[in-house]
GROMACS .gro file of C-alpha atoms in nm:
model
  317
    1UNK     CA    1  -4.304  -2.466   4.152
    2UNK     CA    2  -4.695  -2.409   3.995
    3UNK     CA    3  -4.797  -2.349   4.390
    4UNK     CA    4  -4.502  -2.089   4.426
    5UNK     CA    5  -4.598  -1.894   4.075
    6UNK     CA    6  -4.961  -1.882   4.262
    7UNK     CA    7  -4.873  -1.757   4.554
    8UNK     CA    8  -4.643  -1.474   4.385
    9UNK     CA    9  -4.917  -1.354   4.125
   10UNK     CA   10  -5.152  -1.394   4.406
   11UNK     CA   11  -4.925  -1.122   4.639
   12UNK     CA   12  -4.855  -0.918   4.329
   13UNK     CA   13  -5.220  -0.892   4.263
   14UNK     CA   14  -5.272  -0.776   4.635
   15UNK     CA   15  -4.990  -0.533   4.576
   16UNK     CA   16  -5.149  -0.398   4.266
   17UNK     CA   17  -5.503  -0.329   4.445
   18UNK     CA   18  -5.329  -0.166   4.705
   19UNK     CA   19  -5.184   0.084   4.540
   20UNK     CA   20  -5.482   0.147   4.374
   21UNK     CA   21  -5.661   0.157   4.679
   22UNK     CA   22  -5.473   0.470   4.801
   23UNK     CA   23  -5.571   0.721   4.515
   24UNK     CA   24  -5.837   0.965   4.615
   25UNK     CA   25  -6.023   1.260   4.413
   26UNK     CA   26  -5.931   1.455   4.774
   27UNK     CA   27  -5.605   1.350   4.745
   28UNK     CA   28  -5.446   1.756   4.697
   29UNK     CA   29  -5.680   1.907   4.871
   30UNK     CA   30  -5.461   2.017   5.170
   31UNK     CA   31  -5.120   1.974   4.994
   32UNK     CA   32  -5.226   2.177   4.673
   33UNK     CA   33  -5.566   2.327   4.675
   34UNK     CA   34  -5.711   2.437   4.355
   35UNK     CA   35  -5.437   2.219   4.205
   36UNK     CA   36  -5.721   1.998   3.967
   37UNK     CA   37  -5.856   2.329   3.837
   38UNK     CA   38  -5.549   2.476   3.779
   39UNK     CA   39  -5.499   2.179   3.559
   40UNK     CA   40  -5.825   2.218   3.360
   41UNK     CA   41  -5.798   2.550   3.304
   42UNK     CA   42  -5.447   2.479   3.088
   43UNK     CA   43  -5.654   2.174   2.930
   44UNK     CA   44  -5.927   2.370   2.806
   45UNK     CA   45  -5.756   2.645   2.717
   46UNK     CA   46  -5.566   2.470   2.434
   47UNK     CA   47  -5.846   2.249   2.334
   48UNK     CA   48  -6.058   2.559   2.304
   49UNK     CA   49  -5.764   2.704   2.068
   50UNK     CA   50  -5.699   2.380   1.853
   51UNK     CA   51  -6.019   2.097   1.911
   52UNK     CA   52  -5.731   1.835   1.767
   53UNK     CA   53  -5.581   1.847   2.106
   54UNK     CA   54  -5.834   1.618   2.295
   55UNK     CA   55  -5.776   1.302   2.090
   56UNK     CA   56  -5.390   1.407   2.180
   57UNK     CA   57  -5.409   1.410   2.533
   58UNK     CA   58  -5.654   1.094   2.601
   59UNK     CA   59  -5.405   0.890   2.356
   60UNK     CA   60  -5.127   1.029   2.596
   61UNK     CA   61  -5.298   0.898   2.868
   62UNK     CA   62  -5.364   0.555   2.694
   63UNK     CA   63  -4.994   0.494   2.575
   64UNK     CA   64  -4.855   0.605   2.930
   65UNK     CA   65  -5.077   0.343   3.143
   66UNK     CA   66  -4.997   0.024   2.909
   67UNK     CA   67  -4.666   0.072   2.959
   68UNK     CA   68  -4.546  -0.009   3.330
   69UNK     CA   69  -4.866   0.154   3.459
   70UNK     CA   70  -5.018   0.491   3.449
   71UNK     CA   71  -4.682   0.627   3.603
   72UNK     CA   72  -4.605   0.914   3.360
   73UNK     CA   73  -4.272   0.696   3.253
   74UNK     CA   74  -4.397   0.788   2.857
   75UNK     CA   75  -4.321   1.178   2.941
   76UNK     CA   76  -3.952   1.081   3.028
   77UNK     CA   77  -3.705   1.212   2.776
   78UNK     CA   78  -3.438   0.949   2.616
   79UNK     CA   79  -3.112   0.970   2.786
   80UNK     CA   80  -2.733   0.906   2.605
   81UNK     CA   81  -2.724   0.547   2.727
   82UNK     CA   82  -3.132   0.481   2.666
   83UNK     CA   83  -3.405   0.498   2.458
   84UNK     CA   84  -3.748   0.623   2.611
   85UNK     CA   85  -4.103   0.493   2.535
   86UNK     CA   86  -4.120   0.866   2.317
   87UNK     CA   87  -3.946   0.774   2.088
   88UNK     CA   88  -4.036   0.429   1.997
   89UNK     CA   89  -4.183   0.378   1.710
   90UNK     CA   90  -4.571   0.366   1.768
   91UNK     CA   91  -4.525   0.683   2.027
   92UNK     CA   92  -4.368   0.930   1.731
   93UNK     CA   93  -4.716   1.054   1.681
   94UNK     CA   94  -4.799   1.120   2.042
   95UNK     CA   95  -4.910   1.509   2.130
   96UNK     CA   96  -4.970   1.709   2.391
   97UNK     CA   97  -4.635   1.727   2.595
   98UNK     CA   98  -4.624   2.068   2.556
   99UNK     CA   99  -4.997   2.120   2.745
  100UNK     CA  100  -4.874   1.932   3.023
  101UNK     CA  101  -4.564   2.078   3.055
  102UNK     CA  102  -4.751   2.398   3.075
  103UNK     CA  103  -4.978   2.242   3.360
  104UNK     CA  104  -4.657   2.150   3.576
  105UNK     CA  105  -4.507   2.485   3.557
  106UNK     CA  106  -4.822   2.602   3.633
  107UNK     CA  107  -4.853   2.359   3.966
  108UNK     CA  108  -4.499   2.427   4.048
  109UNK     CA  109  -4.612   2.779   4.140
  110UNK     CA  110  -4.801   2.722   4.346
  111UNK     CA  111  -4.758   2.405   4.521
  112UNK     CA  112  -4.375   2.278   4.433
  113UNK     CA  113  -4.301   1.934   4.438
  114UNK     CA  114  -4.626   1.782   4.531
  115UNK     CA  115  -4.843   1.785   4.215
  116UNK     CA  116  -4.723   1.434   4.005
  117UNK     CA  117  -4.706   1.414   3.623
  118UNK     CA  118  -4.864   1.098   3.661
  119UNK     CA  119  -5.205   1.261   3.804
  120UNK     CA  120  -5.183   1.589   3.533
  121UNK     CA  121  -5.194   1.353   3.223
  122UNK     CA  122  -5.511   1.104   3.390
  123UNK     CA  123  -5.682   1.461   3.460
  124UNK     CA  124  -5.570   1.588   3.136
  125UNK     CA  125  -5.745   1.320   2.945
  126UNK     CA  126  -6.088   1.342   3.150
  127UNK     CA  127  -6.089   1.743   3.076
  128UNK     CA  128  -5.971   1.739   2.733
  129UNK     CA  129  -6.278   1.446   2.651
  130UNK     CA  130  -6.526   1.657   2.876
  131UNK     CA  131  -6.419   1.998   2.690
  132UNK     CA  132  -6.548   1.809   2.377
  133UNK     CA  133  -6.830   1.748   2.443
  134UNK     CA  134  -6.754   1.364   2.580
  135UNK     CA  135  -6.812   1.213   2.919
  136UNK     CA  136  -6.642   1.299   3.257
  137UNK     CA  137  -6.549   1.061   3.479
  138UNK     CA  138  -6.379   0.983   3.784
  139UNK     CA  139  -6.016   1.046   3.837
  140UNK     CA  140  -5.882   0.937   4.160
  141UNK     CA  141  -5.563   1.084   4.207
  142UNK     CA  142  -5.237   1.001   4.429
  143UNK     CA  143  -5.020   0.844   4.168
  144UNK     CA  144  -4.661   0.887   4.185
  145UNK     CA  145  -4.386   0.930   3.875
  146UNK     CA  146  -4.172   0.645   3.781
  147UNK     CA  147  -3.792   0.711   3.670
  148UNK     CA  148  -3.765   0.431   3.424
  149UNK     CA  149  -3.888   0.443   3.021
  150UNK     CA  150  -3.768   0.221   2.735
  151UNK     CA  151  -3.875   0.242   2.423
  152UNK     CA  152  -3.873  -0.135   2.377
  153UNK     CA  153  -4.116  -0.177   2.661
  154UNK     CA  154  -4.358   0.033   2.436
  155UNK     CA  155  -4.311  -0.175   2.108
  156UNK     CA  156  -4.394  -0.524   2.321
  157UNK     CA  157  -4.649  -0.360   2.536
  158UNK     CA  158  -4.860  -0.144   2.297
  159UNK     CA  159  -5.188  -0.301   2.132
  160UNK     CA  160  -5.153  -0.309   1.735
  161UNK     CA  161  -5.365  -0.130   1.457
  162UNK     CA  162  -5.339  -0.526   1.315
  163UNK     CA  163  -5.401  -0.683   1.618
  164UNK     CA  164  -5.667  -1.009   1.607
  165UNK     CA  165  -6.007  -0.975   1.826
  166UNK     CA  166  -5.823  -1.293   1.996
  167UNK     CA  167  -5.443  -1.053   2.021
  168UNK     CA  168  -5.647  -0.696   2.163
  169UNK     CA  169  -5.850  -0.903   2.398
  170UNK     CA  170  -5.517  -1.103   2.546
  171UNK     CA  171  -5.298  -0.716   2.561
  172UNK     CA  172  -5.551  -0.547   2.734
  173UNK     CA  173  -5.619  -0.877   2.962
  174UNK     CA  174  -5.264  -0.827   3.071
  175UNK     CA  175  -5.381  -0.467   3.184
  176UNK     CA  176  -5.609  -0.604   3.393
  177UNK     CA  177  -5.895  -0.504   3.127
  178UNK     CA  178  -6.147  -0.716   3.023
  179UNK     CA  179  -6.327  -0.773   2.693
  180UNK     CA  180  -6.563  -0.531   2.719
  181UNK     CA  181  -6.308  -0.271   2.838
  182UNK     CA  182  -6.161  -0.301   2.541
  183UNK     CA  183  -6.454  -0.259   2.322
  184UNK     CA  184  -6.536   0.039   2.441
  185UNK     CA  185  -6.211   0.214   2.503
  186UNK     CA  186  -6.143   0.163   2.122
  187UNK     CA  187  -6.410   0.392   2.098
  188UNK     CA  188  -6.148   0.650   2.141
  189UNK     CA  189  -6.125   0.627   1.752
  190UNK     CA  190  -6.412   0.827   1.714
  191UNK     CA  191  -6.179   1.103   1.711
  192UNK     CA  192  -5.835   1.173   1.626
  193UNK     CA  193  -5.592   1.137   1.332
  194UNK     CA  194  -5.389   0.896   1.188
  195UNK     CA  195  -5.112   0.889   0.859
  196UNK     CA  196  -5.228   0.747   0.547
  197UNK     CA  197  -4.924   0.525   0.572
  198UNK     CA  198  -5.144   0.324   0.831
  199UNK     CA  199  -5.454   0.283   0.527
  200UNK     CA  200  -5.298   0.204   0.244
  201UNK     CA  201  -5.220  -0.155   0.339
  202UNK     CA  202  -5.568  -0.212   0.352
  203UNK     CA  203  -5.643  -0.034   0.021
  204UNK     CA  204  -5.376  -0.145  -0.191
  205UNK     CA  205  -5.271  -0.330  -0.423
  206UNK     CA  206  -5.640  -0.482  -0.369
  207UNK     CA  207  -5.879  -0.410  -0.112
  208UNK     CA  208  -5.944  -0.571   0.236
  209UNK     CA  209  -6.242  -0.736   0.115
  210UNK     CA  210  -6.428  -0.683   0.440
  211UNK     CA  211  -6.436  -0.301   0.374
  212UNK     CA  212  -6.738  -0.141   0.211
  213UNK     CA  213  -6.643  -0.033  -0.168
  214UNK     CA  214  -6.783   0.309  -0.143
  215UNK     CA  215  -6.532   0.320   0.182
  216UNK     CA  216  -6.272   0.199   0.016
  217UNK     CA  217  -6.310   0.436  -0.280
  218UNK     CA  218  -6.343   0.748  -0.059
  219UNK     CA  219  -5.990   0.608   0.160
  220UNK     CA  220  -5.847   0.615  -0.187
  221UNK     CA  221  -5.880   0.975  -0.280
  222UNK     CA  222  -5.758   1.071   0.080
  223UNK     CA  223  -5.460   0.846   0.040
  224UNK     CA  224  -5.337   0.784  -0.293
  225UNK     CA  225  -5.090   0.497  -0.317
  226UNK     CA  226  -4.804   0.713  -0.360
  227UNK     CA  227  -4.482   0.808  -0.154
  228UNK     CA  228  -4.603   1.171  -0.101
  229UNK     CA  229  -4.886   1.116   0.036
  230UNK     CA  230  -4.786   0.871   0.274
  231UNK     CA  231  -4.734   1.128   0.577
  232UNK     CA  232  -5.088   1.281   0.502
  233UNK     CA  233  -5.343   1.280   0.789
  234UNK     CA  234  -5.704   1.165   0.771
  235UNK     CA  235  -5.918   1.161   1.051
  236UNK     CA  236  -6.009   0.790   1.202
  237UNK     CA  237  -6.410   0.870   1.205
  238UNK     CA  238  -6.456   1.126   0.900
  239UNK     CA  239  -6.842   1.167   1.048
  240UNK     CA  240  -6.887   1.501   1.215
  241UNK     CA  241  -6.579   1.673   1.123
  242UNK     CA  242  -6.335   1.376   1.262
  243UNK     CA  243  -6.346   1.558   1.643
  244UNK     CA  244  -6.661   1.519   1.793
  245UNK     CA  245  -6.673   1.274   2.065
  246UNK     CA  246  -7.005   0.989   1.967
  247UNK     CA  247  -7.102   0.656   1.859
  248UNK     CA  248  -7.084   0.694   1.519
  249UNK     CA  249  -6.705   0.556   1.518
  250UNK     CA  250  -6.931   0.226   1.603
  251UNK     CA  251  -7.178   0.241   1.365
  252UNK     CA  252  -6.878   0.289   1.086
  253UNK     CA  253  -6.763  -0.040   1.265
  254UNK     CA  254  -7.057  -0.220   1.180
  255UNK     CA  255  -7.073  -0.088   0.801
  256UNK     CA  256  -6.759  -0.189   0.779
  257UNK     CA  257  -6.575   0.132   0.734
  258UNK     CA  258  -6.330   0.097   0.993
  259UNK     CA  259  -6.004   0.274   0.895
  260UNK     CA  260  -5.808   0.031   1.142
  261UNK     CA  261  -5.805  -0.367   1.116
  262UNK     CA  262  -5.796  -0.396   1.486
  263UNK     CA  263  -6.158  -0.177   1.475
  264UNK     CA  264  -6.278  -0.430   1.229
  265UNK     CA  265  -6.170  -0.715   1.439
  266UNK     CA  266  -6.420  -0.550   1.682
  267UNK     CA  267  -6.724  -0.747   1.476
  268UNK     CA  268  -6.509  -1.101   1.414
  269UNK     CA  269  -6.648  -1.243   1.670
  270UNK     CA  270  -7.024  -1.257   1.788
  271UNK     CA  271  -6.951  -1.130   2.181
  272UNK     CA  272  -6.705  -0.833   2.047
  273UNK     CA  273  -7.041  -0.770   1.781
  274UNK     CA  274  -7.288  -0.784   2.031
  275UNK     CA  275  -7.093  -0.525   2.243
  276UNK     CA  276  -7.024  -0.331   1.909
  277UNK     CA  277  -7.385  -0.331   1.845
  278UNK     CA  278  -7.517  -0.233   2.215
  279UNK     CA  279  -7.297   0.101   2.215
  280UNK     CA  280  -7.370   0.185   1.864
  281UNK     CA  281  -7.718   0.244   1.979
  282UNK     CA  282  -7.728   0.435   2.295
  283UNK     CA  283  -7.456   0.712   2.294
  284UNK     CA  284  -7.553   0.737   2.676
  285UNK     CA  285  -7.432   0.364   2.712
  286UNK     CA  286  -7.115   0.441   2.551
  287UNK     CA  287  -7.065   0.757   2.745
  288UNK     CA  288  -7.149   0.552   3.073
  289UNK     CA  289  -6.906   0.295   3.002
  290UNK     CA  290  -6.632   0.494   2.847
  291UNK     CA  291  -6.591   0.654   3.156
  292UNK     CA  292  -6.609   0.310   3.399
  293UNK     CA  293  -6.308   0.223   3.168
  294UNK     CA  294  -6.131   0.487   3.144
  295UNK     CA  295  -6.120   0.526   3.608
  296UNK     CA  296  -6.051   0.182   3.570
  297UNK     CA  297  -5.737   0.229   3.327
  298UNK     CA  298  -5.615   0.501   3.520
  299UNK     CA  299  -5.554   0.262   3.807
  300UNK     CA  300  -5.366   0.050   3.612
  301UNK     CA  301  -4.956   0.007   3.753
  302UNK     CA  302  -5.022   0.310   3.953
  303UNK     CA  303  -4.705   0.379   4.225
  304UNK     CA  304  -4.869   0.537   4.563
  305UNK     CA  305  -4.730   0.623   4.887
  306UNK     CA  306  -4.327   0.600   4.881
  307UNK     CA  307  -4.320   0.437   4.530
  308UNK     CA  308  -4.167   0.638   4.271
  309UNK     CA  309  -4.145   1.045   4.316
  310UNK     CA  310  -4.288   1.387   4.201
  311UNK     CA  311  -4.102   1.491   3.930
  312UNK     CA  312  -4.042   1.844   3.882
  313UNK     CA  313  -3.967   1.847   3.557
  314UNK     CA  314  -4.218   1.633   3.365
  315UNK     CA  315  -3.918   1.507   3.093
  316UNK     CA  316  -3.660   1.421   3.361
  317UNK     CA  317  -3.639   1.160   3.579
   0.00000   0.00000   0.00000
């Protein structure tokens, strides 16, 4: 029975690396050409009109590969009978469907039925990040849309704002992500928003007694502990305006004025401190391997060759 599990994980691995083996940044260049740019130019068009939208589109991106692969399954619209990753509970907050449902229209145009969903949210991401003022990385494309999405698929696969060093490291292990992928793709916090609802357990009735006090006090007037202001957004990293794309969401780390307990969990152990501590002080080493992870994430689950389909409609499978 142990040999037989082997073998299997062993031939699903193969199967995996396969796949991702087929995904080329030439991949549209006969069957849709100036499809990537036609893609960037919606991207930066509505980051240029609201900055907010870049944190949107890379958390797209993020939610969509950790659950059943980077396969576009989190654009799928619930059904009568079923419940889609959407509109479970940690995806409410997702943005950004509109901008790619303005890209596909857009592709349709000009080159129906060949451009995937999958492939305009990984490109979405990189341009949105590189708009900014972030790195740009690699984004091999050739991925192929899935027809399935269930909401409870996102609630058991989805890392946890709670999460333990020893709970992110095993979720994103299961990704095929190491440790230090995770470190550094939790540098996405550097920009973005999140509800006070999210703070307050940390700030009331007493603090988490790992945050700094003047932190703490500052949280406090952004999110009073009342029902009203529970829907009220703050930025994750306050430094800069909340939307510019650095280390200093690493440096609040270390000062321990991390608005999530999964980013202080980053420092609870001496590797995921050392890593903390590396990145914090050479934005060039963050943007380096912020990028390495991301091309790597983007492979993750991807369905090539006669997997899956080309949607036509982003929302419908």
């Amino acid at each position: 029975m142990v040999t037989s599990r082997i073998v299997f994980l062993g031939v699903a691995l193969v199967l995996v690396a396969s796949a991702s083996a087929q995904l080329s940044e030439n991949f549209y260049a006969k069957t849709c050409p100036g499809g990537v740019q036609a893609v960037a130019k919606v991207v930066t068009a509505a980051v240029s009109a609201d900055r907010r939208n870049a944190a949107g589109l890379l958390r797209l991106h993020f939610h969509d590969c950790f659950v059943r692969g980077c396969d576009a399954s989190v654009l799928l619209a619930s059904t009568p009978g079923s419940k889609a990753e959407k509109d479970a509970g940690p995806n409410l907050s997702l943005q950004g469907f509109g901008i790619i449902d303005q890209a596909k229209a857009a592709l349709e145009k000009t080159c129906p039925g060949v451009f995937s969903c999958a492939d305009i949210l990984s490109l979405a991401a990189r341009d949105a990040i590189s708009f900014i003022g972030g790195p740009k990385w690699k984004v091999p494309l050739g991925r192929r849309d899935g027809s399935v999405s269930l909401a409870s698929e996102a609630l058991s696969n989805l890392p946890g704002d709670t999460f333990t060093f020893k709970q992110l490291v095993s979720n994103f292990a299961k990704k095929g992500l190491n440790e230090a992928d995770m470190v550094v793709l939790s540098g996405a916090h550097t920009i973005g928003l999140t509800h006070c609802f999210k703070v307050t357990p940390r700030l009331y009735p007493s603090a988490d007694k790992s945050l700094n006090s003047t932190f703490v006090a500052a949280q406090r007037k952004l999110c009073p502990n009342s029902g009203s202001a529970a829907n009220k957004f703050i930025h994750i990293d306050n430094t800069n305006g909340g939307q510019t794309f650095d280390v200093k969401y690493f440096k609040n780390v270390l000062t321990h004025q991390a608005v999530f307990k999964s980013d202080s969990a980053l420092i609870s152990t001496s590797s995921g401190r050392s890593k903390v501590v590396t990145l914090a002080n050479s934005q060039s080493t963050f943007f380096s391997a912020f990028g390495a992870a991301m091309e790597k994430m983007g492979r993750v689950g991807v369905l090539t060759g006669r997997q899956g389909k080309i949607r036509t409609q982003c929302s419908r499978r």
